[in-house]
């Protein structure tokens, strides 16, 4: 069992946890993730390691309630334990001194982008962060992002905070302003990552996205996480999760991620129903 | 019948004893074991069929050289616990091997009785022996040598790792097993289905290992969570055994393979076995493709393919097909599983290859375009190769496709321990006599060395490695005492 040391909501439905996992805390690098199981018979779900404290032996994960398992996780409190935490999985982000690097996060993708943005800063890049949310109350990690950015922007779809519009519009604005951008990292919903790839493609800006295929083992055994990159099969958990945005077949990823939608919805609804009955949601 | 008085002729006249099994129509509706096991009476009768050869060729046919004639004799005499002891001298997991070994290619293939009649049912007898020990509650825990003070890390808890750990512990070494998944047992747990190998059996074997003082650490991916070097340098292990199995399932590289509904057998079986997806919404949170009333095709002819197709049938598939490019005789699966599959209504499309998967506008799979194969002219080697029959293309409507054409090797250890030499196929290179890798004090065995093979070969490799590790560690221990 892995003990939760702290648990706080960053926004509605998005919760940050510090969990005791000393080996992982010591080992993990930016861009890597863990797979957790909340309890026996639970699903294995991948979550990015947002931060770690090797001294305390803890890792930080930030989860958005997307379905049954993540919602169940978000009901856990400090002092509770979860059954399994395995990692760090995936190939770490490729970090180098690119020059000017833009880190783009959409929704909970901001949490996934954060460790890599921090590593880019550490490597001496001029870091610009653009983090998008639907509205002001869903903005997360604003202070943390500022601390690792030379320029930090927030966009909201409804204009309730920061730049009114999508992250891609802000990115286009930066490019149009004549700023030389050497590297872009984009993490968020699939349509957002695909849109960012299309913005940077004509300029030949090296762009990396972090993909979220469905995973089970995370060790390269099941093949569930396969994605199409440059017309080749790649395994998200071993070769990724980060890939060259200009090579990724986003449509295929979006299609394949829908395979269990019906079952997921059923499970989520049943879970919500149970919560209503017990009044604990 | 008295075992001592019976003549050879009388022995030969006894027919091979059928093992009772669940009726096919009943068993396709459940996940319980197909075979029910021999009764003591049936086992003794079967054991009487063995003529106790002077030169028991069956022993050489067994990859771990179980003293087959001797254990069978003990069964015939009714000394079942004696038989247990005899088998366990060479094989610590008889309940498992009796169920999953390809006996028709090993011991039973060479059994002399098989020349004229059906061979002695050595596998069924081995299974009987293993089950007798478990069910009688008289489990024989091995005697351990006094502690040596040496520590060995075993990476991976499949049959290779478990057998290596068992022997190392008997030699008196401290053993810690590191496993990537949350559950122990490797393919025995996540690959081979309950209806062929009840998980309870694997769990009991694991309990036995725990009683020997072997420690288990789940959720540790060696190469990621900790490296082989760190195990030795930071955690004080004197040697490491790598038994991480095969990995990275192969795909066929034909058009449409990325459609929704095309998946690797490992994913399908892992969802069902490890994550218990057949009980989705009840005890399990993991979904699996809803097979009820659907058409499912499995591509391949090995054990994994048979397990996948029979699992799909049990999940309610109306049509469950095996699509295989050669004929039944060439199928690598255990003969018994092929027969069971046939009785369960699995539809075999032999000498057939898939050309292309087709889907609807939502990218969901709807069918597979196939072509028939025939045996062509003998090539230079004299072997007749399958060649496509022109004009034999047809469309098979299916809702799910399961690819089961084998696995490559997992790259994790290689990536993080570059001084372990690997082959072109990325399997770990070892000295077959000791299972030692190119790295000092690091040994490897099982599928990571051979590529996808068998449980018994993995176990044999684990034991060879344990013996070599023991010798090596004893050598170093001696050096210390000479100091
Ligand atoms: C490498 C990686 C890193 C991730 N990091 C984070 C993170 O830091 N924070 C965060 O909130 N989310 C992250 N995710 C997504 C997260 O894993 C899914 O939201 C979660 O698994 C959904 O499970 P559920 O039962 O709550 O929802 P469900 O109702 O089961 O599914 C909701 C959606 O999540 C996706 N999904 C479902 N099961 C899985 C699975 N086993 N693996 C991957 N995706 C799945 C599907 O596309 C599905 O449509 C990451 C995913 C990957 C692959
Ligand atoms: C569906 C299926 C059916 C089969 N049926 C039969 C049969 O009937 N008869 C037969 O003889 N053989 C059968 N086989 C083959 C047989 O199961 C294998 O040859 C055998 O299990 C290999 O044993 P192993 O110990 O080398 O590896 P595995 O059983 O694969 O075990 C390896 C273990 O290592 C773990 N691991 C992997 N990477 C790491 C890491 N980096 N760190 C820590 N742990 C790690 C894995 O999670 C796994 O638990 C079947 C295989 C499959 C897939
Ligand atoms: S070859 Fe057959 S008959 Fe001879 S000892 Fe072995 S099992 Fe008995
Ligand atoms: S999650 Fe199973 S291979 Fe990647």
JSON list of C-alpha atoms in Angstrom, two decimals, chain B residues 257-389:
[
{"chain": "B", "resi": 257, "resn": "UNK", "atom": "CA", "xyz": [-4.49, -2.94, -38.36]},
{"chain": "B", "resi": 258, "resn": "UNK", "atom": "CA", "xyz": [-5.03, 0.31, -36.47]},
{"chain": "B", "resi": 259, "resn": "UNK", "atom": "CA", "xyz": [-8.81, 0.11, -36.63]},
{"chain": "B", "resi": 260, "resn": "UNK", "atom": "CA", "xyz": [-10.67, 0.13, -33.34]},
{"chain": "B", "resi": 261, "resn": "UNK", "atom": "CA", "xyz": [-11.29, -3.50, -32.41]},
{"chain": "B", "resi": 262, "resn": "UNK", "atom": "CA", "xyz": [-7.93, -4.87, -33.52]},
{"chain": "B", "resi": 263, "resn": "UNK", "atom": "CA", "xyz": [-5.81, -5.79, -30.53]},
{"chain": "B", "resi": 264, "resn": "UNK", "atom": "CA", "xyz": [-2.93, -7.97, -29.45]},
{"chain": "B", "resi": 265, "resn": "UNK", "atom": "CA", "xyz": [-3.70, -11.27, -27.72]},
{"chain": "B", "resi": 266, "resn": "UNK", "atom": "CA", "xyz": [-1.67, -10.13, -24.74]},
{"chain": "B", "resi": 267, "resn": "UNK", "atom": "CA", "xyz": [-3.94, -7.14, -24.22]},
{"chain": "B", "resi": 268, "resn": "UNK", "atom": "CA", "xyz": [-7.09, -9.21, -24.52]},
{"chain": "B", "resi": 269, "resn": "UNK", "atom": "CA", "xyz": [-5.81, -11.95, -22.21]},
{"chain": "B", "resi": 270, "resn": "UNK", "atom": "CA", "xyz": [-4.35, -9.50, -19.71]},
{"chain": "B", "resi": 271, "resn": "UNK", "atom": "CA", "xyz": [-7.63, -7.66, -19.46]},
{"chain": "B", "resi": 272, "resn": "UNK", "atom": "CA", "xyz": [-9.51, -10.89, -18.84]},
{"chain": "B", "resi": 273, "resn": "UNK", "atom": "CA", "xyz": [-7.04, -12.84, -16.69]},
{"chain": "B", "resi": 274, "resn": "UNK", "atom": "CA", "xyz": [-5.05, -10.27, -14.75]},
{"chain": "B", "resi": 275, "resn": "UNK", "atom": "CA", "xyz": [-7.65, -7.52, -14.56]},
{"chain": "B", "resi": 276, "resn": "UNK", "atom": "CA", "xyz": [-10.61, -9.95, -14.39]},
{"chain": "B", "resi": 277, "resn": "UNK", "atom": "CA", "xyz": [-12.50, -7.95, -16.97]},
{"chain": "B", "resi": 278, "resn": "UNK", "atom": "CA", "xyz": [-15.01, -10.80, -17.40]},
{"chain": "B", "resi": 279, "resn": "UNK", "atom": "CA", "xyz": [-16.39, -9.52, -14.13]},
{"chain": "B", "resi": 280, "resn": "UNK", "atom": "CA", "xyz": [-16.50, -5.87, -15.26]},
{"chain": "B", "resi": 281, "resn": "UNK", "atom": "CA", "xyz": [-18.82, -3.71, -13.17]},
{"chain": "B", "resi": 282, "resn": "UNK", "atom": "CA", "xyz": [-18.92, -6.36, -10.48]},
{"chain": "B", "resi": 283, "resn": "UNK", "atom": "CA", "xyz": [-15.54, -7.15, -8.97]},
{"chain": "B", "resi": 284, "resn": "UNK", "atom": "CA", "xyz": [-13.44, -5.49, -11.69]},
{"chain": "B", "resi": 285, "resn": "UNK", "atom": "CA", "xyz": [-13.10, -1.93, -12.98]},
{"chain": "B", "resi": 286, "resn": "UNK", "atom": "CA", "xyz": [-11.34, -2.94, -16.19]},
{"chain": "B", "resi": 287, "resn": "UNK", "atom": "CA", "xyz": [-13.47, -3.31, -19.30]},
{"chain": "B", "resi": 288, "resn": "UNK", "atom": "CA", "xyz": [-12.93, -5.73, -22.16]},
{"chain": "B", "resi": 289, "resn": "UNK", "atom": "CA", "xyz": [-14.43, -5.74, -25.62]},
{"chain": "B", "resi": 290, "resn": "UNK", "atom": "CA", "xyz": [-18.01, -6.97, -25.30]},
{"chain": "B", "resi": 291, "resn": "UNK", "atom": "CA", "xyz": [-17.95, -10.24, -27.24]},
{"chain": "B", "resi": 292, "resn": "UNK", "atom": "CA", "xyz": [-21.60, -11.19, -26.69]},
{"chain": "B", "resi": 293, "resn": "UNK", "atom": "CA", "xyz": [-23.18, -12.27, -29.94]},
{"chain": "B", "resi": 294, "resn": "UNK", "atom": "CA", "xyz": [-20.21, -10.92, -31.89]},
{"chain": "B", "resi": 295, "resn": "UNK", "atom": "CA", "xyz": [-17.76, -12.42, -34.35]},
{"chain": "B", "resi": 296, "resn": "UNK", "atom": "CA", "xyz": [-14.19, -12.59, -33.16]},
{"chain": "B", "resi": 297, "resn": "UNK", "atom": "CA", "xyz": [-11.22, -13.77, -35.20]},
{"chain": "B", "resi": 298, "resn": "UNK", "atom": "CA", "xyz": [-7.88, -14.74, -33.72]},
{"chain": "B", "resi": 299, "resn": "UNK", "atom": "CA", "xyz": [-4.86, -14.75, -36.01]},
{"chain": "B", "resi": 300, "resn": "UNK", "atom": "CA", "xyz": [-2.25, -17.36, -35.15]},
{"chain": "B", "resi": 301, "resn": "UNK", "atom": "CA", "xyz": [-1.99, -21.02, -34.19]},
{"chain": "B", "resi": 302, "resn": "UNK", "atom": "CA", "xyz": [-0.09, -21.14, -30.92]},
{"chain": "B", "resi": 303, "resn": "UNK", "atom": "CA", "xyz": [-1.20, -21.60, -27.32]},
{"chain": "B", "resi": 304, "resn": "UNK", "atom": "CA", "xyz": [-1.82, -17.89, -27.00]},
{"chain": "B", "resi": 305, "resn": "UNK", "atom": "CA", "xyz": [-4.15, -17.94, -30.00]},
{"chain": "B", "resi": 306, "resn": "UNK", "atom": "CA", "xyz": [-6.09, -20.92, -28.61]},
{"chain": "B", "resi": 307, "resn": "UNK", "atom": "CA", "xyz": [-6.39, -19.25, -25.22]},
{"chain": "B", "resi": 308, "resn": "UNK", "atom": "CA", "xyz": [-7.63, -16.03, -26.79]},
{"chain": "B", "resi": 309, "resn": "UNK", "atom": "CA", "xyz": [-10.21, -17.65, -29.04]},
{"chain": "B", "resi": 310, "resn": "UNK", "atom": "CA", "xyz": [-11.58, -19.89, -26.30]},
{"chain": "B", "resi": 311, "resn": "UNK", "atom": "CA", "xyz": [-11.75, -16.89, -23.98]},
{"chain": "B", "resi": 312, "resn": "UNK", "atom": "CA", "xyz": [-13.74, -14.96, -26.59]},
{"chain": "B", "resi": 313, "resn": "UNK", "atom": "CA", "xyz": [-16.12, -17.90, -26.89]},
{"chain": "B", "resi": 314, "resn": "UNK", "atom": "CA", "xyz": [-16.60, -17.95, -23.13]},
{"chain": "B", "resi": 315, "resn": "UNK", "atom": "CA", "xyz": [-17.31, -14.23, -23.17]},
{"chain": "B", "resi": 316, "resn": "UNK", "atom": "CA", "xyz": [-20.23, -15.00, -25.44]},
{"chain": "B", "resi": 317, "resn": "UNK", "atom": "CA", "xyz": [-18.87, -14.66, -28.98]},
{"chain": "B", "resi": 318, "resn": "UNK", "atom": "CA", "xyz": [-21.28, -16.19, -31.49]},
{"chain": "B", "resi": 319, "resn": "UNK", "atom": "CA", "xyz": [-18.50, -16.90, -33.97]},
{"chain": "B", "resi": 320, "resn": "UNK", "atom": "CA", "xyz": [-14.97, -17.40, -32.71]},
{"chain": "B", "resi": 321, "resn": "UNK", "atom": "CA", "xyz": [-12.51, -18.11, -35.50]},
{"chain": "B", "resi": 322, "resn": "UNK", "atom": "CA", "xyz": [-8.92, -19.20, -35.69]},
{"chain": "B", "resi": 323, "resn": "UNK", "atom": "CA", "xyz": [-7.31, -17.88, -38.86]},
{"chain": "B", "resi": 324, "resn": "UNK", "atom": "CA", "xyz": [-4.02, -19.69, -39.47]},
{"chain": "B", "resi": 325, "resn": "UNK", "atom": "CA", "xyz": [-1.88, -19.77, -42.57]},
{"chain": "B", "resi": 326, "resn": "UNK", "atom": "CA", "xyz": [-0.79, -23.41, -42.38]},
{"chain": "B", "resi": 327, "resn": "UNK", "atom": "CA", "xyz": [-2.64, -26.64, -41.59]},
{"chain": "B", "resi": 328, "resn": "UNK", "atom": "CA", "xyz": [-3.65, -28.11, -38.25]},
{"chain": "B", "resi": 329, "resn": "UNK", "atom": "CA", "xyz": [-0.62, -30.40, -38.09]},
{"chain": "B", "resi": 330, "resn": "UNK", "atom": "CA", "xyz": [1.66, -27.37, -38.10]},
{"chain": "B", "resi": 331, "resn": "UNK", "atom": "CA", "xyz": [-0.11, -25.51, -35.34]},
{"chain": "B", "resi": 332, "resn": "UNK", "atom": "CA", "xyz": [2.33, -24.92, -32.49]},
{"chain": "B", "resi": 333, "resn": "UNK", "atom": "CA", "xyz": [-0.41, -25.08, -29.84]},
{"chain": "B", "resi": 334, "resn": "UNK", "atom": "CA", "xyz": [-0.71, -28.09, -27.53]},
{"chain": "B", "resi": 335, "resn": "UNK", "atom": "CA", "xyz": [-2.67, -30.81, -29.26]},
{"chain": "B", "resi": 336, "resn": "UNK", "atom": "CA", "xyz": [-5.12, -31.10, -26.39]},
{"chain": "B", "resi": 337, "resn": "UNK", "atom": "CA", "xyz": [-6.00, -27.41, -26.58]},
{"chain": "B", "resi": 338, "resn": "UNK", "atom": "CA", "xyz": [-6.69, -27.66, -30.30]},
{"chain": "B", "resi": 339, "resn": "UNK", "atom": "CA", "xyz": [-9.01, -30.60, -29.64]},
{"chain": "B", "resi": 340, "resn": "UNK", "atom": "CA", "xyz": [-10.74, -28.82, -26.81]},
{"chain": "B", "resi": 341, "resn": "UNK", "atom": "CA", "xyz": [-11.20, -25.76, -28.99]},
{"chain": "B", "resi": 342, "resn": "UNK", "atom": "CA", "xyz": [-12.75, -27.84, -31.75]},
{"chain": "B", "resi": 343, "resn": "UNK", "atom": "CA", "xyz": [-15.20, -29.40, -29.31]},
{"chain": "B", "resi": 344, "resn": "UNK", "atom": "CA", "xyz": [-16.10, -25.97, -28.00]},
{"chain": "B", "resi": 345, "resn": "UNK", "atom": "CA", "xyz": [-17.24, -24.87, -31.42]},
{"chain": "B", "resi": 346, "resn": "UNK", "atom": "CA", "xyz": [-14.27, -22.76, -32.41]},
{"chain": "B", "resi": 347, "resn": "UNK", "atom": "CA", "xyz": [-14.29, -22.35, -36.20]},
{"chain": "B", "resi": 348, "resn": "UNK", "atom": "CA", "xyz": [-10.92, -23.06, -37.79]},
{"chain": "B", "resi": 349, "resn": "UNK", "atom": "CA", "xyz": [-10.03, -21.22, -40.97]},
{"chain": "B", "resi": 350, "resn": "UNK", "atom": "CA", "xyz": [-6.86, -23.01, -41.90]},
{"chain": "B", "resi": 351, "resn": "UNK", "atom": "CA", "xyz": [-4.45, -22.20, -44.72]},
{"chain": "B", "resi": 352, "resn": "UNK", "atom": "CA", "xyz": [-5.86, -18.72, -44.71]},
{"chain": "B", "resi": 353, "resn": "UNK", "atom": "CA", "xyz": [-4.09, -15.38, -44.46]},
{"chain": "B", "resi": 354, "resn": "UNK", "atom": "CA", "xyz": [-5.51, -11.96, -43.72]},
{"chain": "B", "resi": 355, "resn": "UNK", "atom": "CA", "xyz": [-4.82, -9.32, -46.36]},
{"chain": "B", "resi": 356, "resn": "UNK", "atom": "CA", "xyz": [-6.53, -6.28, -44.94]},
{"chain": "B", "resi": 357, "resn": "UNK", "atom": "CA", "xyz": [-8.81, -5.20, -42.12]},
{"chain": "B", "resi": 358, "resn": "UNK", "atom": "CA", "xyz": [-11.78, -3.12, -43.14]},
{"chain": "B", "resi": 359, "resn": "UNK", "atom": "CA", "xyz": [-13.81, -0.72, -41.02]},
{"chain": "B", "resi": 360, "resn": "UNK", "atom": "CA", "xyz": [-16.70, 1.71, -40.98]},
{"chain": "B", "resi": 361, "resn": "UNK", "atom": "CA", "xyz": [-16.63, 5.50, -41.10]},
{"chain": "B", "resi": 362, "resn": "UNK", "atom": "CA", "xyz": [-16.00, 5.62, -37.34]},
{"chain": "B", "resi": 363, "resn": "UNK", "atom": "CA", "xyz": [-12.85, 3.54, -37.82]},
{"chain": "B", "resi": 364, "resn": "UNK", "atom": "CA", "xyz": [-14.40, 0.50, -36.10]},
{"chain": "B", "resi": 365, "resn": "UNK", "atom": "CA", "xyz": [-13.48, -2.87, -37.48]},
{"chain": "B", "resi": 366, "resn": "UNK", "atom": "CA", "xyz": [-16.18, -4.58, -39.58]},
{"chain": "B", "resi": 367, "resn": "UNK", "atom": "CA", "xyz": [-14.33, -7.38, -41.35]},
{"chain": "B", "resi": 368, "resn": "UNK", "atom": "CA", "xyz": [-11.17, -8.87, -42.68]},
{"chain": "B", "resi": 369, "resn": "UNK", "atom": "CA", "xyz": [-10.29, -9.61, -46.26]},
{"chain": "B", "resi": 370, "resn": "UNK", "atom": "CA", "xyz": [-8.67, -13.05, -46.42]},
{"chain": "B", "resi": 371, "resn": "UNK", "atom": "CA", "xyz": [-7.07, -15.32, -48.95]},
{"chain": "B", "resi": 372, "resn": "UNK", "atom": "CA", "xyz": [-6.68, -19.09, -49.07]},
{"chain": "B", "resi": 373, "resn": "UNK", "atom": "CA", "xyz": [-3.25, -20.67, -49.19]},
{"chain": "B", "resi": 374, "resn": "UNK", "atom": "CA", "xyz": [-2.11, -23.89, -50.79]},
{"chain": "B", "resi": 375, "resn": "UNK", "atom": "CA", "xyz": [1.14, -25.81, -50.59]},
{"chain": "B", "resi": 376, "resn": "UNK", "atom": "CA", "xyz": [3.39, -24.81, -53.46]},
{"chain": "B", "resi": 377, "resn": "UNK", "atom": "CA", "xyz": [6.22, -26.64, -55.22]},
{"chain": "B", "resi": 378, "resn": "UNK", "atom": "CA", "xyz": [9.02, -27.79, -52.93]},
{"chain": "B", "resi": 379, "resn": "UNK", "atom": "CA", "xyz": [11.66, -25.08, -52.55]},
{"chain": "B", "resi": 380, "resn": "UNK", "atom": "CA", "xyz": [15.44, -25.61, -52.43]},
{"chain": "B", "resi": 381, "resn": "UNK", "atom": "CA", "xyz": [15.18, -27.05, -48.92]},
{"chain": "B", "resi": 382, "resn": "UNK", "atom": "CA", "xyz": [12.56, -29.51, -50.14]},
{"chain": "B", "resi": 383, "resn": "UNK", "atom": "CA", "xyz": [9.86, -27.94, -47.96]},
{"chain": "B", "resi": 384, "resn": "UNK", "atom": "CA", "xyz": [6.58, -27.03, -49.57]},
{"chain": "B", "resi": 385, "resn": "UNK", "atom": "CA", "xyz": [5.82, -23.44, -48.74]},
{"chain": "B", "resi": 386, "resn": "UNK", "atom": "CA", "xyz": [2.31, -22.06, -48.52]},
{"chain": "B", "resi": 387, "resn": "UNK", "atom": "CA", "xyz": [1.44, -19.88, -51.51]},
{"chain": "B", "resi": 388, "resn": "UNK", "atom": "CA", "xyz": [-1.69, -17.77, -52.01]},
{"chain": "B", "resi": 389, "resn": "UNK", "atom": "CA", "xyz": [-4.40, -19.23, -54.24]}
]
